[in-house]
Amino acid sequence: MTPTRFTAACVQMRSGRDPLKNRDAAVALVREAASQGAHFVQTPEMTSLVERERAALFDKVGPEEQDPTLLALREVARERGIVVHLGSNAIKNGDKIANRAFLIGPDGEIVASYDKVHLFDVDLPNGESWRESATYTGGDRAVLAETPWGWLGMTICYDVRFAALYRALAENGASFLSAPACFTKQTGEAHWHVLHRSRAIETGSFMISAAQGGLHEDGRETFGHSLIVDPWGRVLAEAGTEPGVILAEIDVGLVADARGRIPTLKNARPFRVEAVPAPAPVGQAASA
């Protein structure tokens, strides 16, 4: 029988430029979450390394099978008998890097992995400029991963702005959605909460997103505010900007309840987009 309740935790971090220090911080926080009763623990995007200098980034990352943070969190999952969602790590992928998430089962085995689809190529009003596509490869598949409580839709950070991805995951069975992040402070202050509540409400799903928070060694400042949101859009748990752990009890039955009350997934209909030109101004003859 599938369990209907579990405790989810988000680990908030302030990862720096030393992958081994970041690994140790992640392990300690995941263990802390497990000690507080968490059955599912998620870490943020770029758990093992936050480094904006491209050459330094390439120098510090390697292939998946040698990644020290992934290896350590697999051991913690096995040791504590919990599900660990490694929000993402930088993984060497040819002449670029994959921004890759992993779901790890209670036996320490990798259940699924997901490469971030949407890359953050933007120029912000405060002068910040980001070109993830110069360094990272974009994924080309949406991923549903099975957990003991139902299906998890795996996404990462900037993906949260693309509503169609979350609808597709929910339509294909996801009860839980996630966007572990390294959100900039400026964009987070503007949109972090509304985007998460919107994705939860639109799909009738839980949103579980661990985040990076604070001023990092490479100079960037991230928003923090790891969130757990229920299918009705209510915030169940929220962090501030400091590293730490938040927890919430997840009642899986709330997914069916929300989708039953407002069945947007069932009520959607196909449509076409039609562009209608404006009529000619009054008194002006139509063109020949």
PDB file of N, CA and C in Angstrom, residues 138-210:
ATOM      1  N   GLY A 138      21.901  22.372 -22.401  1.00  0.00           N
ATOM      2  CA  GLY A 138      20.511  22.276 -21.977  1.00  0.00           C
ATOM      3  C   GLY A 138      19.974  20.867 -22.171  1.00  0.00           C
ATOM      4  N   GLY A 139      19.176  20.408 -21.221  1.00  0.00           N
ATOM      5  CA  GLY A 139      18.544  19.104 -21.369  1.00  0.00           C
ATOM      6  C   GLY A 139      17.435  19.160 -22.409  1.00  0.00           C
ATOM      7  N   ASP A 140      16.960  17.984 -22.821  1.00  0.00           N
ATOM      8  CA  ASP A 140      15.900  17.935 -23.839  1.00  0.00           C
ATOM      9  C   ASP A 140      14.774  16.991 -23.444  1.00  0.00           C
ATOM     10  N   ARG A 141      14.643  16.689 -22.153  1.00  0.00           N
ATOM     11  CA  ARG A 141      13.582  15.782 -21.721  1.00  0.00           C
ATOM     12  C   ARG A 141      13.067  16.196 -20.348  1.00  0.00           C
ATOM     13  N   ALA A 142      11.758  16.092 -20.176  1.00  0.00           N
ATOM     14  CA  ALA A 142      11.146  16.242 -18.859  1.00  0.00           C
ATOM     15  C   ALA A 142      11.229  14.891 -18.156  1.00  0.00           C
ATOM     16  N   VAL A 143      11.398  14.922 -16.834  1.00  0.00           N
ATOM     17  CA  VAL A 143      11.621  13.675 -16.106  1.00  0.00           C
ATOM     18  C   VAL A 143      10.640  13.532 -14.945  1.00  0.00           C
ATOM     19  N   LEU A 144       9.950  12.393 -14.930  1.00  0.00           N
ATOM     20  CA  LEU A 144       9.139  11.952 -13.803  1.00  0.00           C
ATOM     21  C   LEU A 144       9.905  10.851 -13.088  1.00  0.00           C
ATOM     22  N   ALA A 145      10.069  10.984 -11.787  1.00  0.00           N
ATOM     23  CA  ALA A 145      10.795   9.975 -11.014  1.00  0.00           C
ATOM     24  C   ALA A 145       9.874   9.412  -9.941  1.00  0.00           C
ATOM     25  N   GLU A 146       9.891   8.098  -9.797  1.00  0.00           N
ATOM     26  CA  GLU A 146       9.002   7.459  -8.829  1.00  0.00           C
ATOM     27  C   GLU A 146       9.589   7.517  -7.426  1.00  0.00           C
ATOM     28  N   THR A 147       8.758   7.925  -6.468  1.00  0.00           N
ATOM     29  CA  THR A 147       9.108   7.901  -5.051  1.00  0.00           C
ATOM     30  C   THR A 147       8.158   6.940  -4.338  1.00  0.00           C
ATOM     31  N   PRO A 148       8.419   6.629  -3.073  1.00  0.00           N
ATOM     32  CA  PRO A 148       7.484   5.750  -2.349  1.00  0.00           C
ATOM     33  C   PRO A 148       6.091   6.330  -2.186  1.00  0.00           C
ATOM     34  N   TRP A 149       5.918   7.642  -2.447  1.00  0.00           N
ATOM     35  CA  TRP A 149       4.638   8.318  -2.204  1.00  0.00           C
ATOM     36  C   TRP A 149       3.947   8.771  -3.481  1.00  0.00           C
ATOM     37  N   GLY A 150       4.571   8.563  -4.616  1.00  0.00           N
ATOM     38  CA  GLY A 150       4.010   9.017  -5.879  1.00  0.00           C
ATOM     39  C   GLY A 150       5.105   9.540  -6.785  1.00  0.00           C
ATOM     40  N   TRP A 151       4.702  10.199  -7.868  1.00  0.00           N
ATOM     41  CA  TRP A 151       5.665  10.629  -8.876  1.00  0.00           C
ATOM     42  C   TRP A 151       6.117  12.070  -8.651  1.00  0.00           C
ATOM     43  N   LEU A 152       7.413  12.272  -8.806  1.00  0.00           N
ATOM     44  CA  LEU A 152       8.043  13.581  -8.654  1.00  0.00           C
ATOM     45  C   LEU A 152       8.437  14.114 -10.020  1.00  0.00           C
ATOM     46  N   GLY A 153       8.012  15.340 -10.330  1.00  0.00           N
ATOM     47  CA  GLY A 153       8.459  16.023 -11.534  1.00  0.00           C
ATOM     48  C   GLY A 153       9.709  16.820 -11.227  1.00  0.00           C
ATOM     49  N   MET A 154      10.810  16.487 -11.885  1.00  0.00           N
ATOM     50  CA  MET A 154      12.101  17.109 -11.590  1.00  0.00           C
ATOM     51  C   MET A 154      12.369  18.273 -12.543  1.00  0.00           C
ATOM     52  N   THR A 155      12.585  19.451 -11.990  1.00  0.00           N
ATOM     53  CA  THR A 155      13.007  20.599 -12.779  1.00  0.00           C
ATOM     54  C   THR A 155      14.058  21.351 -11.973  1.00  0.00           C
ATOM     55  N   ILE A 156      14.617  22.412 -12.556  1.00  0.00           N
ATOM     56  CA  ILE A 156      15.672  23.169 -11.878  1.00  0.00           C
ATOM     57  C   ILE A 156      15.484  24.663 -12.148  1.00  0.00           C
ATOM     58  N   CYS A 157      15.417  25.468 -11.109  1.00  0.00           N
ATOM     59  CA  CYS A 157      15.555  26.915 -11.107  1.00  0.00           C
ATOM     60  C   CYS A 157      14.765  27.632 -12.211  1.00  0.00           C
ATOM     61  N   TYR A 158      15.441  28.108 -13.246  1.00  0.00           N
ATOM     62  CA  TYR A 158      14.833  28.929 -14.300  1.00  0.00           C
ATOM     63  C   TYR A 158      13.676  28.209 -14.994  1.00  0.00           C
ATOM     64  N   ASP A 159      13.670  26.877 -14.938  1.00  0.00           N
ATOM     65  CA  ASP A 159      12.545  26.110 -15.476  1.00  0.00           C
ATOM     66  C   ASP A 159      11.213  26.588 -14.904  1.00  0.00           C
ATOM     67  N   VAL A 160      11.211  27.103 -13.670  1.00  0.00           N
ATOM     68  CA  VAL A 160       9.964  27.440 -12.991  1.00  0.00           C
ATOM     69  C   VAL A 160       9.168  28.518 -13.729  1.00  0.00           C
ATOM     70  N   ARG A 161       9.816  29.233 -14.650  1.00  0.00           N
ATOM     71  CA  ARG A 161       9.122  30.275 -15.418  1.00  0.00           C
ATOM     72  C   ARG A 161       8.391  29.713 -16.644  1.00  0.00           C
ATOM     73  N   PHE A 162       8.505  28.430 -16.887  1.00  0.00           N
ATOM     74  CA  PHE A 162       7.927  27.822 -18.089  1.00  0.00           C
ATOM     75  C   PHE A 162       6.791  26.888 -17.670  1.00  0.00           C
ATOM     76  N   ALA A 163       5.599  27.461 -17.571  1.00  0.00           N
ATOM     77  CA  ALA A 163       4.457  26.760 -16.978  1.00  0.00           C
ATOM     78  C   ALA A 163       4.098  25.473 -17.716  1.00  0.00           C
ATOM     79  N   ALA A 164       4.312  25.436 -19.029  1.00  0.00           N
ATOM     80  CA  ALA A 164       3.924  24.253 -19.810  1.00  0.00           C
ATOM     81  C   ALA A 164       4.669  23.004 -19.355  1.00  0.00           C
ATOM     82  N   LEU A 165       5.902  23.172 -18.890  1.00  0.00           N
ATOM     83  CA  LEU A 165       6.683  22.033 -18.407  1.00  0.00           C
ATOM     84  C   LEU A 165       5.996  21.384 -17.206  1.00  0.00           C
ATOM     85  N   TYR A 166       5.518  22.199 -16.294  1.00  0.00           N
ATOM     86  CA  TYR A 166       4.900  21.688 -15.066  1.00  0.00           C
ATOM     87  C   TYR A 166       3.534  21.080 -15.351  1.00  0.00           C
ATOM     88  N   ARG A 167       2.803  21.685 -16.271  1.00  0.00           N
ATOM     89  CA  ARG A 167       1.524  21.104 -16.657  1.00  0.00           C
ATOM     90  C   ARG A 167       1.734  19.727 -17.283  1.00  0.00           C
ATOM     91  N   ALA A 168       2.738  19.615 -18.150  1.00  0.00           N
ATOM     92  CA  ALA A 168       3.009  18.326 -18.794  1.00  0.00           C
ATOM     93  C   ALA A 168       3.386  17.269 -17.758  1.00  0.00           C
ATOM     94  N   LEU A 169       4.182  17.650 -16.772  1.00  0.00           N
ATOM     95  CA  LEU A 169       4.564  16.695 -15.719  1.00  0.00           C
ATOM     96  C   LEU A 169       3.344  16.265 -14.912  1.00  0.00           C
ATOM     97  N   ALA A 170       2.488  17.235 -14.557  1.00  0.00           N
ATOM     98  CA  ALA A 170       1.288  16.899 -13.790  1.00  0.00           C
ATOM     99  C   ALA A 170       0.332  16.034 -14.603  1.00  0.00           C
ATOM    100  N   GLU A 171       0.160  16.363 -15.878  1.00  0.00           N
ATOM    101  CA  GLU A 171      -0.734  15.573 -16.731  1.00  0.00           C
ATOM    102  C   GLU A 171      -0.244  14.142 -16.886  1.00  0.00           C
ATOM    103  N   ASN A 172       1.046  13.944 -16.712  1.00  0.00           N
ATOM    104  CA  ASN A 172       1.616  12.603 -16.849  1.00  0.00           C
ATOM    105  C   ASN A 172       1.820  11.900 -15.513  1.00  0.00           C
ATOM    106  N   GLY A 173       1.243  12.476 -14.448  1.00  0.00           N
ATOM    107  CA  GLY A 173       1.201  11.735 -13.190  1.00  0.00           C
ATOM    108  C   GLY A 173       1.917  12.329 -12.011  1.00  0.00           C
ATOM    109  N   ALA A 174       2.603  13.457 -12.164  1.00  0.00           N
ATOM    110  CA  ALA A 174       3.341  14.025 -11.035  1.00  0.00           C
ATOM    111  C   ALA A 174       2.390  14.578  -9.980  1.00  0.00           C
ATOM    112  N   SER A 175       2.627  14.219  -8.733  1.00  0.00           N
ATOM    113  CA  SER A 175       1.918  14.817  -7.598  1.00  0.00           C
ATOM    114  C   SER A 175       2.776  15.869  -6.910  1.00  0.00           C
ATOM    115  N   PHE A 176       4.102  15.726  -7.092  1.00  0.00           N
ATOM    116  CA  PHE A 176       5.066  16.628  -6.474  1.00  0.00           C
ATOM    117  C   PHE A 176       5.934  17.226  -7.575  1.00  0.00           C
ATOM    118  N   LEU A 177       6.135  18.525  -7.521  1.00  0.00           N
ATOM    119  CA  LEU A 177       6.990  19.215  -8.476  1.00  0.00           C
ATOM    120  C   LEU A 177       8.096  19.918  -7.709  1.00  0.00           C
ATOM    121  N   SER A 178       9.197  20.166  -8.367  1.00  0.00           N
ATOM    122  CA  SER A 178      10.315  20.773  -7.655  1.00  0.00           C
ATOM    123  C   SER A 178      11.117  21.661  -8.588  1.00  0.00           C
ATOM    124  N   ALA A 179      11.665  22.739  -8.018  1.00  0.00           N
ATOM    125  CA  ALA A 179      12.546  23.628  -8.774  1.00  0.00           C
ATOM    126  C   ALA A 179      13.682  24.095  -7.865  1.00  0.00           C
ATOM    127  N   PRO A 180      14.523  23.163  -7.402  1.00  0.00           N
ATOM    128  CA  PRO A 180      15.663  23.576  -6.570  1.00  0.00           C
ATOM    129  C   PRO A 180      16.463  24.636  -7.315  1.00  0.00           C
ATOM    130  N   ALA A 181      16.939  25.658  -6.580  1.00  0.00           N
ATOM    131  CA  ALA A 181      17.367  26.860  -7.277  1.00  0.00           C
ATOM    132  C   ALA A 181      18.592  27.523  -6.681  1.00  0.00           C
ATOM    133  N   CYS A 182      19.171  28.375  -7.541  1.00  0.00           N
ATOM    134  CA  CYS A 182      20.223  29.322  -7.171  1.00  0.00           C
ATOM    135  C   CYS A 182      19.746  30.682  -7.715  1.00  0.00           C
ATOM    136  N   PHE A 183      18.548  31.083  -7.309  1.00  0.00           N
ATOM    137  CA  PHE A 183      17.853  32.264  -7.835  1.00  0.00           C
ATOM    138  C   PHE A 183      18.598  33.533  -7.418  1.00  0.00           C
ATOM    139  N   THR A 184      18.742  34.466  -8.339  1.00  0.00           N
ATOM    140  CA  THR A 184      19.369  35.731  -7.970  1.00  0.00           C
ATOM    141  C   THR A 184      18.468  36.479  -6.982  1.00  0.00           C
ATOM    142  N   LYS A 185      19.086  37.313  -6.160  1.00  0.00           N
ATOM    143  CA  LYS A 185      18.323  38.077  -5.164  1.00  0.00           C
ATOM    144  C   LYS A 185      17.293  38.977  -5.845  1.00  0.00           C
ATOM    145  N   GLN A 186      17.688  39.641  -6.931  1.00  0.00           N
ATOM    146  CA  GLN A 186      16.791  40.585  -7.586  1.00  0.00           C
ATOM    147  C   GLN A 186      15.553  39.896  -8.160  1.00  0.00           C
ATOM    148  N   THR A 187      15.754  38.818  -8.911  1.00  0.00           N
ATOM    149  CA  THR A 187      14.605  38.137  -9.505  1.00  0.00           C
ATOM    150  C   THR A 187      13.803  37.376  -8.456  1.00  0.00           C
ATOM    151  N   GLY A 188      14.482  36.889  -7.425  1.00  0.00           N
ATOM    152  CA  GLY A 188      13.772  36.190  -6.358  1.00  0.00           C
ATOM    153  C   GLY A 188      12.825  37.100  -5.605  1.00  0.00           C
ATOM    154  N   GLU A 189      13.291  38.308  -5.288  1.00  0.00           N
ATOM    155  CA  GLU A 189      12.433  39.260  -4.581  1.00  0.00           C
ATOM    156  C   GLU A 189      11.178  39.574  -5.397  1.00  0.00           C
ATOM    157  N   ALA A 190      11.323  39.603  -6.708  1.00  0.00           N
ATOM    158  CA  ALA A 190      10.194  39.952  -7.569  1.00  0.00           C
ATOM    159  C   ALA A 190       9.235  38.788  -7.801  1.00  0.00           C
ATOM    160  N   HIS A 191       9.771  37.563  -7.985  1.00  0.00           N
ATOM    161  CA  HIS A 191       8.944  36.512  -8.580  1.00  0.00           C
ATOM    162  C   HIS A 191       8.969  35.146  -7.890  1.00  0.00           C
ATOM    163  N   TRP A 192       9.895  34.887  -6.988  1.00  0.00           N
ATOM    164  CA  TRP A 192      10.067  33.541  -6.430  1.00  0.00           C
ATOM    165  C   TRP A 192       8.769  32.975  -5.855  1.00  0.00           C
ATOM    166  N   HIS A 193       8.122  33.723  -4.966  1.00  0.00           N
ATOM    167  CA  HIS A 193       6.937  33.206  -4.296  1.00  0.00           C
ATOM    168  C   HIS A 193       5.764  33.036  -5.268  1.00  0.00           C
ATOM    169  N   VAL A 194       5.534  34.047  -6.086  1.00  0.00           N
ATOM    170  CA  VAL A 194       4.367  33.971  -6.972  1.00  0.00           C
ATOM    171  C   VAL A 194       4.522  32.856  -7.999  1.00  0.00           C
ATOM    172  N   LEU A 195       5.725  32.622  -8.483  1.00  0.00           N
ATOM    173  CA  LEU A 195       5.934  31.540  -9.438  1.00  0.00           C
ATOM    174  C   LEU A 195       5.668  30.178  -8.797  1.00  0.00           C
ATOM    175  N   HIS A 196       6.157  29.983  -7.588  1.00  0.00           N
ATOM    176  CA  HIS A 196       5.951  28.683  -6.943  1.00  0.00           C
ATOM    177  C   HIS A 196       4.483  28.450  -6.602  1.00  0.00           C
ATOM    178  N   ARG A 197       3.828  29.463  -6.078  1.00  0.00           N
ATOM    179  CA  ARG A 197       2.418  29.301  -5.747  1.00  0.00           C
ATOM    180  C   ARG A 197       1.589  29.089  -7.027  1.00  0.00           C
ATOM    181  N   SER A 198       1.965  29.779  -8.095  1.00  0.00           N
ATOM    182  CA  SER A 198       1.248  29.614  -9.364  1.00  0.00           C
ATOM    183  C   SER A 198       1.393  28.204  -9.912  1.00  0.00           C
ATOM    184  N   ARG A 199       2.635  27.673  -9.947  1.00  0.00           N
ATOM    185  CA  ARG A 199       2.827  26.325 -10.471  1.00  0.00           C
ATOM    186  C   ARG A 199       2.062  25.298  -9.637  1.00  0.00           C
ATOM    187  N   ALA A 200       2.014  25.489  -8.317  1.00  0.00           N
ATOM    188  CA  ALA A 200       1.265  24.577  -7.456  1.00  0.00           C
ATOM    189  C   ALA A 200      -0.233  24.664  -7.746  1.00  0.00           C
ATOM    190  N   ILE A 201      -0.768  25.882  -7.830  1.00  0.00           N
ATOM    191  CA  ILE A 201      -2.204  26.073  -8.045  1.00  0.00           C
ATOM    192  C   ILE A 201      -2.630  25.584  -9.422  1.00  0.00           C
ATOM    193  N   GLU A 202      -1.855  25.922 -10.452  1.00  0.00           N
ATOM    194  CA  GLU A 202      -2.202  25.546 -11.826  1.00  0.00           C
ATOM    195  C   GLU A 202      -2.313  24.039 -12.011  1.00  0.00           C
ATOM    196  N   THR A 203      -1.494  23.299 -11.282  1.00  0.00           N
ATOM    197  CA  THR A 203      -1.424  21.849 -11.488  1.00  0.00           C
ATOM    198  C   THR A 203      -2.033  21.038 -10.353  1.00  0.00           C
ATOM    199  N   GLY A 204      -2.394  21.694  -9.244  1.00  0.00           N
ATOM    200  CA  GLY A 204      -2.873  20.957  -8.090  1.00  0.00           C
ATOM    201  C   GLY A 204      -1.814  20.041  -7.521  1.00  0.00           C
ATOM    202  N   SER A 205      -0.581  20.538  -7.441  1.00  0.00           N
ATOM    203  CA  SER A 205       0.561  19.726  -7.006  1.00  0.00           C
ATOM    204  C   SER A 205       1.298  20.407  -5.859  1.00  0.00           C
ATOM    205  N   PHE A 206       2.063  19.626  -5.115  1.00  0.00           N
ATOM    206  CA  PHE A 206       3.011  20.196  -4.170  1.00  0.00           C
ATOM    207  C   PHE A 206       4.217  20.739  -4.937  1.00  0.00           C
ATOM    208  N   MET A 207       4.741  21.869  -4.494  1.00  0.00           N
ATOM    209  CA  MET A 207       6.021  22.390  -4.987  1.00  0.00           C
ATOM    210  C   MET A 207       7.020  22.337  -3.841  1.00  0.00           C
ATOM    211  N   ILE A 208       8.148  21.691  -4.087  1.00  0.00           N
ATOM    212  CA  ILE A 208       9.191  21.540  -3.070  1.00  0.00           C
ATOM    213  C   ILE A 208      10.494  22.036  -3.682  1.00  0.00           C
ATOM    214  N   SER A 209      11.024  23.159  -3.176  1.00  0.00           N
ATOM    215  CA  SER A 209      12.195  23.766  -3.809  1.00  0.00           C
ATOM    216  C   SER A 209      13.193  24.276  -2.775  1.00  0.00           C
ATOM    217  N   ALA A 210      14.322  23.599  -2.686  1.00  0.00           N
ATOM    218  CA  ALA A 210      15.432  24.066  -1.851  1.00  0.00           C
ATOM    219  C   ALA A 210      16.234  25.096  -2.634  1.00  0.00           C
TER     220      ALA A 210
END
